[in-house]
XYZ file of C-alpha atoms in Angstrom:
555
model
C 2.414 -22.976 -12.117
C 1.120 -25.905 -14.176
C -0.574 -28.495 -11.916
C 1.410 -31.476 -13.207
C 4.702 -29.622 -12.627
C 3.595 -28.688 -9.115
C 2.647 -32.282 -8.402
C 5.936 -33.603 -9.749
C 7.989 -31.288 -7.551
C 6.471 -32.820 -4.411
C 8.256 -36.123 -5.115
C 11.632 -36.674 -3.456
C 12.881 -38.461 -6.563
C 12.353 -35.180 -8.420
C 13.097 -32.665 -5.677
C 16.583 -33.877 -4.806
C 18.110 -33.908 -8.326
C 16.407 -30.597 -9.151
C 17.806 -29.036 -5.980
C 21.284 -30.447 -6.680
C 21.322 -29.190 -10.269
C 20.055 -25.752 -9.255
C 22.744 -25.563 -6.571
C 25.452 -26.521 -9.073
C 24.129 -23.837 -11.414
C 24.449 -21.266 -8.653
C 28.082 -22.301 -8.182
C 28.712 -21.830 -11.911
C 27.284 -18.307 -11.705
C 30.136 -17.186 -9.430
C 32.725 -17.319 -12.216
C 33.044 -19.047 -15.567
C 36.299 -20.147 -17.204
C 36.786 -16.583 -18.454
C 36.320 -15.186 -14.931
C 32.906 -13.685 -15.735
C 30.175 -13.851 -13.100
C 26.512 -14.272 -14.039
C 24.054 -12.655 -11.646
C 20.984 -13.549 -13.709
C 21.878 -17.251 -13.587
C 22.338 -17.026 -9.819
C 18.884 -15.534 -9.277
C 17.244 -18.058 -11.620
C 18.903 -20.991 -9.837
C 17.893 -19.687 -6.432
C 14.378 -19.092 -7.759
C 14.205 -22.849 -8.440
C 14.957 -23.465 -4.756
C 12.235 -20.975 -3.868
C 9.787 -22.765 -6.163
C 10.516 -26.028 -4.372
C 9.793 -24.340 -1.047
C 6.552 -22.821 -2.345
C 5.423 -26.215 -3.660
C 6.175 -27.757 -0.274
C 4.316 -24.978 1.526
C 1.247 -25.495 -0.642
C 1.430 -29.284 -0.267
C 1.673 -29.068 3.532
C -1.262 -26.663 3.741
C -3.421 -28.922 1.540
C -2.635 -31.983 3.663
C -3.804 -30.301 6.835
C -2.018 -29.052 9.900
C -1.956 -32.103 12.164
C -1.042 -31.992 15.839
C 2.399 -30.462 15.257
C 2.193 -28.483 12.018
C 5.703 -27.108 12.261
C 7.401 -30.521 12.326
C 6.654 -31.505 8.730
C 7.383 -27.989 7.511
C 10.755 -27.979 9.263
C 11.810 -31.413 7.988
C 10.760 -30.675 4.390
C 12.483 -27.285 4.365
C 15.639 -28.715 5.870
C 15.823 -31.446 3.228
C 15.220 -29.209 0.213
C 17.533 -26.441 1.439
C 20.286 -28.846 2.439
C 20.436 -30.622 -0.935
C 20.482 -27.312 -2.801
C 23.241 -25.880 -0.604
C 25.270 -29.099 -0.664
C 25.260 -29.151 -4.472
C 26.144 -25.454 -4.571
C 29.003 -25.652 -2.060
C 30.496 -28.883 -3.433
C 30.554 -27.372 -6.919
C 31.962 -24.101 -5.553
C 35.021 -25.353 -3.658
C 35.559 -28.848 -5.053
C 39.147 -27.759 -5.750
C 39.965 -28.250 -2.054
C 40.317 -31.884 -3.117
C 43.429 -30.929 -5.107
C 45.105 -29.275 -2.120
C 44.447 -32.283 0.100
C 45.089 -35.120 -2.355
C 47.538 -33.840 -4.997
C 49.650 -31.575 -2.787
C 48.767 -32.761 0.709
C 49.214 -36.467 -0.009
C 45.861 -37.460 1.490
C 44.235 -40.572 -0.042
C 41.811 -39.576 -2.790
C 38.726 -41.157 -1.242
C 39.380 -39.474 2.110
C 40.019 -36.083 0.438
C 36.753 -36.337 -1.514
C 34.913 -37.324 1.650
C 36.434 -34.348 3.498
C 35.211 -31.889 0.840
C 31.752 -33.466 0.840
C 31.631 -33.400 4.649
C 32.671 -29.743 4.811
C 30.028 -28.800 2.236
C 27.470 -30.892 4.116
C 28.208 -29.241 7.438
C 28.011 -25.734 5.963
C 24.840 -26.641 4.055
C 23.090 -27.149 7.395
C 22.914 -23.356 7.811
C 20.921 -23.023 4.599
C 18.805 -26.079 5.332
C 17.869 -24.524 8.672
C 17.052 -21.232 6.908
C 14.684 -22.990 4.499
C 13.128 -24.945 7.360
C 12.470 -21.721 9.271
C 10.933 -20.149 6.161
C 8.432 -22.979 5.756
C 7.552 -22.945 9.455
C 6.969 -19.175 9.506
C 5.076 -19.079 6.196
C 2.550 -21.855 6.836
C -0.831 -20.897 5.464
C 0.368 -17.642 3.870
C -1.130 -16.803 0.481
C -1.422 -13.920 -1.951
C 0.307 -10.669 -1.024
C 1.538 -12.095 2.302
C 3.411 -14.821 0.469
C 4.839 -12.303 -1.987
C 5.810 -9.548 0.456
C 6.465 -11.201 3.801
C 7.791 -14.339 2.119
C 10.384 -12.422 0.069
C 11.607 -10.325 2.997
C 11.751 -13.343 5.281
C 13.670 -15.473 2.786
C 16.169 -12.654 2.223
C 16.684 -12.317 5.991
C 17.019 -16.051 6.662
C 19.367 -16.628 3.734
C 21.544 -13.713 4.845
C 21.667 -15.044 8.403
C 22.873 -18.376 7.007
C 25.542 -16.568 4.982
C 26.634 -14.602 8.060
C 26.878 -17.756 10.148
C 28.977 -19.473 7.497
C 31.136 -16.381 7.127
C 31.779 -15.723 10.818
C 31.228 -18.782 13.002
C 34.104 -21.221 13.639
C 36.608 -18.745 12.064
C 34.356 -18.333 9.007
C 34.542 -19.722 5.485
C 32.431 -17.365 3.297
C 34.007 -18.421 -0.013
C 31.357 -18.455 -2.743
C 28.735 -16.245 -1.064
C 25.993 -15.553 -3.614
C 26.759 -11.831 -3.718
C 29.947 -12.549 -5.679
C 27.821 -13.690 -8.625
C 26.819 -10.014 -8.957
C 30.236 -8.426 -9.245
C 29.352 -7.796 -12.921
C 25.559 -7.393 -12.577
C 23.364 -4.370 -11.951
C 23.309 -5.208 -8.233
C 27.020 -4.459 -7.910
C 26.083 -0.793 -7.542
C 24.856 -1.616 -4.039
C 28.287 -2.862 -2.925
C 29.493 0.553 -1.603
C 26.269 0.707 0.436
C 25.583 -2.763 1.802
C 28.546 -4.955 0.811
C 28.484 -8.462 -0.587
C 26.079 -9.798 2.064
C 23.597 -7.024 1.362
C 23.758 -7.819 -2.344
C 23.135 -11.468 -1.497
C 20.063 -10.436 0.508
C 18.688 -8.447 -2.436
C 19.301 -11.400 -4.757
C 17.598 -13.821 -2.360
C 14.576 -11.587 -1.916
C 14.354 -11.079 -5.682
C 14.567 -14.823 -6.309
C 11.684 -15.513 -3.928
C 9.597 -12.710 -5.464
C 10.239 -14.119 -8.954
C 9.351 -17.648 -7.853
C 6.143 -16.396 -6.227
C 5.130 -14.574 -9.409
C 5.505 -17.812 -11.362
C 3.901 -19.970 -8.680
C 0.835 -17.818 -8.088
C 0.362 -16.736 -11.710
C -0.494 -13.196 -10.666
C -2.621 -11.041 -12.987
C -0.662 -9.182 -15.641
C -1.230 -5.822 -13.931
C 0.386 -7.040 -10.733
C 3.182 -8.599 -12.776
C 3.869 -5.269 -14.462
C 3.856 -3.555 -11.076
C 6.332 -6.050 -9.644
C 8.547 -5.646 -12.697
C 8.487 -1.861 -12.305
C 9.539 -2.148 -8.661
C 12.361 -4.502 -9.677
C 13.522 -2.011 -12.314
C 13.606 0.760 -9.719
C 15.701 -1.414 -7.394
C 18.186 -2.198 -10.158
C 18.460 1.401 -11.355
C 18.762 3.052 -7.921
C 22.558 2.718 -7.493
C 23.164 3.761 -11.105
C 21.009 6.868 -10.646
C 22.758 7.752 -7.382
C 26.265 7.404 -8.828
C 25.202 9.310 -11.965
C 24.043 12.339 -9.996
C 26.435 12.167 -7.064
C 29.559 10.545 -8.492
C 32.009 8.327 -6.623
C 32.225 8.300 -2.853
C 35.997 8.672 -3.121
C 38.493 11.028 -4.725
C 41.812 10.450 -6.444
C 44.925 10.500 -4.266
C 47.187 10.509 -7.299
C 48.676 7.840 -9.509
C 51.602 5.564 -8.722
C 53.475 2.809 -10.528
C 53.866 -0.773 -9.385
C 55.577 -4.000 -10.419
C 53.926 -7.282 -9.402
C 55.932 -10.521 -9.410
C 54.532 -13.954 -10.291
C 57.086 -16.731 -9.804
C 54.913 -19.715 -10.817
C 56.755 -22.030 -8.424
C 55.258 -25.532 -8.456
C 53.472 -26.144 -5.151
C 54.635 -29.743 -4.831
C 58.267 -28.560 -5.130
C 58.114 -25.212 -3.351
C 59.576 -26.441 -0.057
C 61.965 -29.068 -1.484
C 65.664 -28.068 -1.292
C 67.467 -28.233 -4.616
C 64.205 -27.885 -6.537
C 61.327 -25.451 -5.993
C 62.801 -23.916 -2.848
C 66.072 -22.979 -4.550
C 64.161 -21.890 -7.644
C 62.062 -19.480 -5.586
C 65.034 -18.049 -3.731
C 66.995 -17.487 -6.940
C 64.193 -16.073 -9.103
C 62.663 -13.736 -6.535
C 66.092 -12.746 -5.242
C 67.221 -11.722 -8.727
C 64.010 -9.847 -9.498
C 64.228 -7.932 -6.212
C 67.908 -7.091 -6.666
C 67.535 -6.047 -10.307
C 64.418 -4.021 -9.599
C 64.154 -0.505 -10.991
C 60.490 0.145 -10.177
C 59.573 2.465 -7.306
C 57.249 -0.192 -5.846
C 57.600 -3.939 -6.308
C 55.428 -6.591 -4.643
C 56.176 -10.301 -4.320
C 53.452 -12.833 -3.404
C 52.683 -14.762 -0.226
C 55.687 -16.814 0.971
C 57.606 -15.807 -2.153
C 60.625 -16.444 0.077
C 59.478 -19.709 1.701
C 61.950 -19.811 4.594
C 62.214 -18.226 8.017
C 65.001 -15.606 8.217
C 67.199 -17.921 10.304
C 66.951 -20.622 7.614
C 67.958 -18.440 4.653
C 71.336 -19.033 2.941
C 74.142 -16.967 4.519
C 74.194 -13.417 3.180
C 70.922 -13.774 1.218
C 68.883 -11.263 3.219
C 71.855 -8.982 3.752
C 72.300 -8.640 -0.034
C 68.666 -7.673 -0.511
C 68.806 -5.221 2.385
C 71.982 -3.641 0.977
C 70.417 -3.128 -2.457
C 67.401 -1.260 -1.060
C 69.552 0.739 1.351
C 71.422 1.999 -1.713
C 68.146 2.760 -3.533
C 65.955 4.725 -1.084
C 63.600 5.610 -3.945
C 62.492 1.967 -4.124
C 60.195 -0.052 -1.867
C 59.704 -3.814 -1.992
C 56.953 -5.715 -0.189
C 57.828 -9.394 0.102
C 55.815 -12.309 1.441
C 57.729 -14.591 3.796
C 57.318 -16.288 7.195
C 58.732 -14.251 10.071
C 59.791 -15.373 13.541
C 61.389 -18.628 14.612
C 60.496 -22.200 15.444
C 61.322 -21.495 19.086
C 59.274 -18.312 19.646
C 56.602 -18.814 16.978
C 56.218 -17.460 13.465
C 53.681 -15.599 11.351
C 52.623 -15.455 7.714
C 53.969 -11.998 6.962
C 54.562 -9.302 4.379
C 57.750 -7.331 5.043
C 59.322 -4.274 3.463
C 62.707 -3.675 1.976
C 63.905 -0.095 1.483
C 61.678 2.917 1.529
C 64.174 4.913 3.624
C 63.973 6.873 5.804
C 60.928 4.981 7.092
C 61.346 2.115 9.509
C 61.003 -1.464 8.321
C 57.368 -2.438 7.801
C 55.799 -5.776 8.658
C 52.239 -7.028 8.303
C 51.265 -10.287 10.043
C 48.281 -12.172 8.698
C 45.294 -11.843 11.028
C 42.662 -14.228 9.654
C 44.311 -17.630 9.523
C 43.120 -20.635 7.524
C 42.102 -23.659 9.614
C 44.274 -26.746 8.996
C 46.597 -24.870 6.601
C 47.751 -22.157 9.043
C 46.509 -23.243 12.452
C 45.386 -26.541 13.916
C 41.853 -26.638 15.367
C 41.429 -28.608 18.599
C 41.110 -32.395 18.104
C 42.263 -32.213 14.456
C 45.967 -33.016 14.823
C 45.268 -36.445 13.223
C 43.893 -34.704 10.120
C 46.946 -32.458 9.776
C 49.268 -35.451 10.131
C 47.690 -36.950 6.984
C 48.828 -33.935 4.961
C 52.287 -32.599 4.204
C 51.911 -28.913 5.083
C 55.092 -27.111 6.132
C 54.835 -24.136 8.479
C 51.298 -25.085 9.458
C 50.896 -23.428 12.872
C 51.193 -19.648 12.466
C 50.652 -16.962 15.069
C 47.860 -14.461 14.451
C 48.463 -10.760 13.731
C 46.309 -7.904 15.047
C 43.052 -6.880 13.358
C 43.981 -3.221 12.874
C 47.493 -2.916 11.489
C 48.802 0.312 9.953
C 49.180 0.769 6.226
C 52.617 1.293 4.727
C 53.106 4.881 3.565
C 54.864 5.321 0.239
C 54.945 8.227 -2.223
C 51.658 9.834 -1.108
C 49.968 6.428 -0.990
C 49.019 4.245 1.978
C 49.059 0.549 1.093
C 47.025 -1.848 3.259
C 48.077 -5.489 2.850
C 45.949 -8.584 3.177
C 47.213 -12.110 2.653
C 45.536 -14.884 0.667
C 41.865 -15.313 1.564
C 41.836 -12.386 4.026
C 40.237 -10.396 1.221
C 37.098 -12.495 1.823
C 36.449 -10.518 5.008
C 35.500 -7.032 3.862
C 34.369 -6.013 7.336
C 37.877 -6.675 8.654
C 39.477 -4.639 5.868
C 37.012 -1.819 6.583
C 38.205 -1.603 10.191
C 41.305 0.335 9.072
C 39.231 2.994 7.275
C 37.563 4.752 10.204
C 38.798 6.472 13.361
C 38.453 4.116 16.308
C 36.870 6.715 18.618
C 34.422 8.407 16.208
C 31.099 6.613 15.551
C 29.563 9.489 13.569
C 29.857 9.743 9.802
C 33.119 11.527 9.086
C 35.718 11.507 6.406
C 38.020 8.507 6.358
C 40.678 8.255 9.020
C 43.907 10.099 8.266
C 45.562 6.676 8.278
C 43.000 5.064 5.944
C 44.590 3.195 3.037
C 44.502 4.631 -0.457
C 45.066 1.186 -2.024
C 44.760 -2.463 -1.000
C 47.445 -5.083 -1.589
C 46.649 -8.790 -1.745
C 49.496 -11.305 -1.825
C 48.427 -14.907 -2.390
C 49.594 -18.387 -3.209
C 46.668 -20.504 -4.403
C 48.885 -22.874 -6.343
C 47.479 -25.341 -3.795
C 44.381 -25.532 -6.019
C 46.052 -26.007 -9.383
C 44.719 -24.500 -12.601
C 41.089 -24.425 -11.471
C 38.156 -22.051 -11.156
C 39.474 -21.086 -7.711
C 41.714 -18.512 -9.437
C 38.743 -16.821 -11.119
C 36.638 -16.960 -7.973
C 39.405 -15.331 -5.943
C 39.852 -12.591 -8.529
C 36.140 -11.752 -8.288
C 36.387 -11.692 -4.498
C 39.129 -9.053 -4.753
C 37.062 -7.136 -7.285
C 34.124 -7.025 -4.868
C 36.359 -5.647 -2.095
C 37.570 -2.930 -4.483
C 33.956 -1.922 -5.245
C 32.792 -2.030 -1.610
C 35.621 0.170 -0.355
C 36.298 2.055 -3.628
C 39.998 1.331 -3.469
C 42.276 -0.222 -6.093
C 43.475 -3.746 -5.323
C 46.998 -4.815 -6.290
C 47.238 -8.615 -6.478
C 50.629 -10.346 -6.508
C 50.259 -14.132 -6.642
C 52.397 -17.207 -7.250
C 50.374 -18.660 -10.126
C 47.520 -16.163 -10.705
C 45.527 -14.085 -10.875
C 48.220 -11.389 -10.644
C 46.318 -8.235 -11.538
C 45.740 -4.515 -11.028
C 42.096 -3.755 -10.187
C 40.750 -0.201 -10.085
C 38.400 1.249 -7.444
C 35.339 0.244 -9.480
C 36.348 -3.413 -9.601
C 37.606 -3.375 -13.209
C 40.709 -5.369 -14.071
C 43.159 -2.899 -15.595
C 45.977 -5.357 -16.291
C 46.602 -9.038 -15.627
C 49.402 -11.562 -16.149
C 48.684 -14.861 -17.874
C 48.084 -17.556 -15.260
C 50.668 -20.248 -14.567
C 53.435 -18.291 -16.250
C 56.484 -16.624 -14.759
C 56.729 -12.896 -15.207
C 56.333 -9.327 -14.004
C 53.315 -7.081 -14.371
C 54.119 -3.388 -14.657
C 51.360 -0.826 -14.432
C 49.795 2.151 -12.720
C 47.074 2.507 -10.136
C 45.026 5.445 -8.912
C 44.930 5.616 -5.124
C 41.727 6.919 -3.527
C 40.698 8.860 -0.444
C 37.222 9.131 1.056
C 34.743 6.759 2.621
C 31.904 4.646 1.254
C 28.808 4.045 3.437
C 29.788 0.364 3.681
C 33.317 1.239 4.847
C 31.834 3.518 7.499
C 29.282 1.187 9.084
C 31.294 -2.021 8.625
C 34.412 -0.281 9.908
C 32.658 0.784 13.116
C 30.346 -2.144 13.805
C 31.423 -4.985 11.539
C 28.430 -6.999 10.333
C 26.311 -6.392 13.453
C 23.847 -4.065 11.630
C 23.064 -6.827 9.120
C 22.594 -9.363 11.904
C 20.224 -6.970 13.709
C 18.174 -6.136 10.608
C 17.766 -9.780 9.598
C 16.777 -10.823 13.128
C 14.213 -8.008 13.267
C 12.666 -9.197 9.989
C 12.508 -12.746 11.350
C 10.850 -11.500 14.544
C 8.284 -9.581 12.466
C 7.512 -12.701 10.413
C 7.183 -14.796 13.584
C 4.805 -12.246 15.052
C 2.746 -12.226 11.862
C 2.526 -16.024 11.906
C 1.593 -16.108 15.592
C -1.110 -13.489 15.024
C -2.475 -15.482 12.104
C -2.688 -18.599 14.263
C -4.637 -16.629 16.881
C -6.896 -15.250 14.168
C -5.840 -11.633 14.631
C -4.144 -9.293 12.224
C -0.500 -8.470 13.027
C 0.567 -4.900 13.508
C 3.339 -3.906 11.107
C 6.537 -2.838 12.820
């Protein structure tokens, strides 16, 4: 790297805006206005963060160790990593402001502060990861910085992603792996899932930054490029010679409903509430398709609050048409005994009525965290304290297909979806469970976020789940993106956003098991946690050995 550039990047007045801009660029890589992700942009933006860390490492080593060498390294890493992650997360889910201010009625300044505070709190994970990297890489040069540094950064970044995705109910929206749903790295999704892809991207970004920083000889650069090419081509070569992990279970037809009910009127009698009841009621009664799916809370009332005879009319229609099945989003239960965010069936005789209760609830919107009642009172959220459904719930069987529902942002948690793919009592690699779904169904209402990039981000999240598990994903939403996604993550058909209509199409159900579905179904994300912690322990041992002046023994 040019000396004057290296010197400039040691200044806080330069570091902070560079880190913020790089973080915002990483957010943009997740989805553009056309829904396209950009994996190359993500790696380049993260490589800028890695360059900042390398500059700091070099600067600290040149200044001398001092009495507590880790303290400066930790503080510098925390600052650089935090600013990068804060810019990235703010630019990723800024649209939460709309849900809180426009639809929740929260004052604008307080809503903006809440988004910034959430991003700031989550950014601490990544700041801590960068701090640990600088502490464990003090004094490393040459091949140690390239090899150990890349593996360590990949492990630490992935640990930060896992913490954000699982601790305190988890909020993994915008994980860097989603930027690669259209890149060459997407071929790794059936093997290692979105977090594994994120680890590969992080390790690649650090390797790229080190190449630039150290100005390696051209022969070593060619060698590194060849290794990178092998990594990128490996999943393509495997799929080319082996084929898909799954097999066709046959085709089926589906009709997806998109009511486009305004969120600020959805629960107001005489306006959006009546509009939803009338439009969805008519579509369900006039239905001729064998399978029709209505979005989350398409019917926005508890059964006891519905107009007299409303549910009985729908039930009568599907009793008279046993060749039809409807899956409808609506709250189930009562105010007295508790209620759930549910997807219920109509018809499909002779099977019993089906009901799926949402398992992974959204804090504030669907349950109230301790000590946050005051925050909920500032917003106007009806039905805001749901009961939680079980993790493993059976799929609904219909015409040789097994449909596994998930509601709203539940499709962010691939490890939870994978739990229904494997037999509970069989840890060895076997075929998928006899009850494993052949297709996934997502019903959502993200009208809370207006006409924003949240729609495109959520579509790419569903696409990643389809690739990981090699199952089609049927998305029925209130305002978009209502779409049919095949088992390779390709959008086969999609309704225009913020319009009212029906999407008719076909999907190809799948049987079989991907490696990711097997290990995540049995053990969740524990294998990733273990691998990353082992890499961190190896790096710590290498650093400790270096401080003692002895060579570490490779694990």
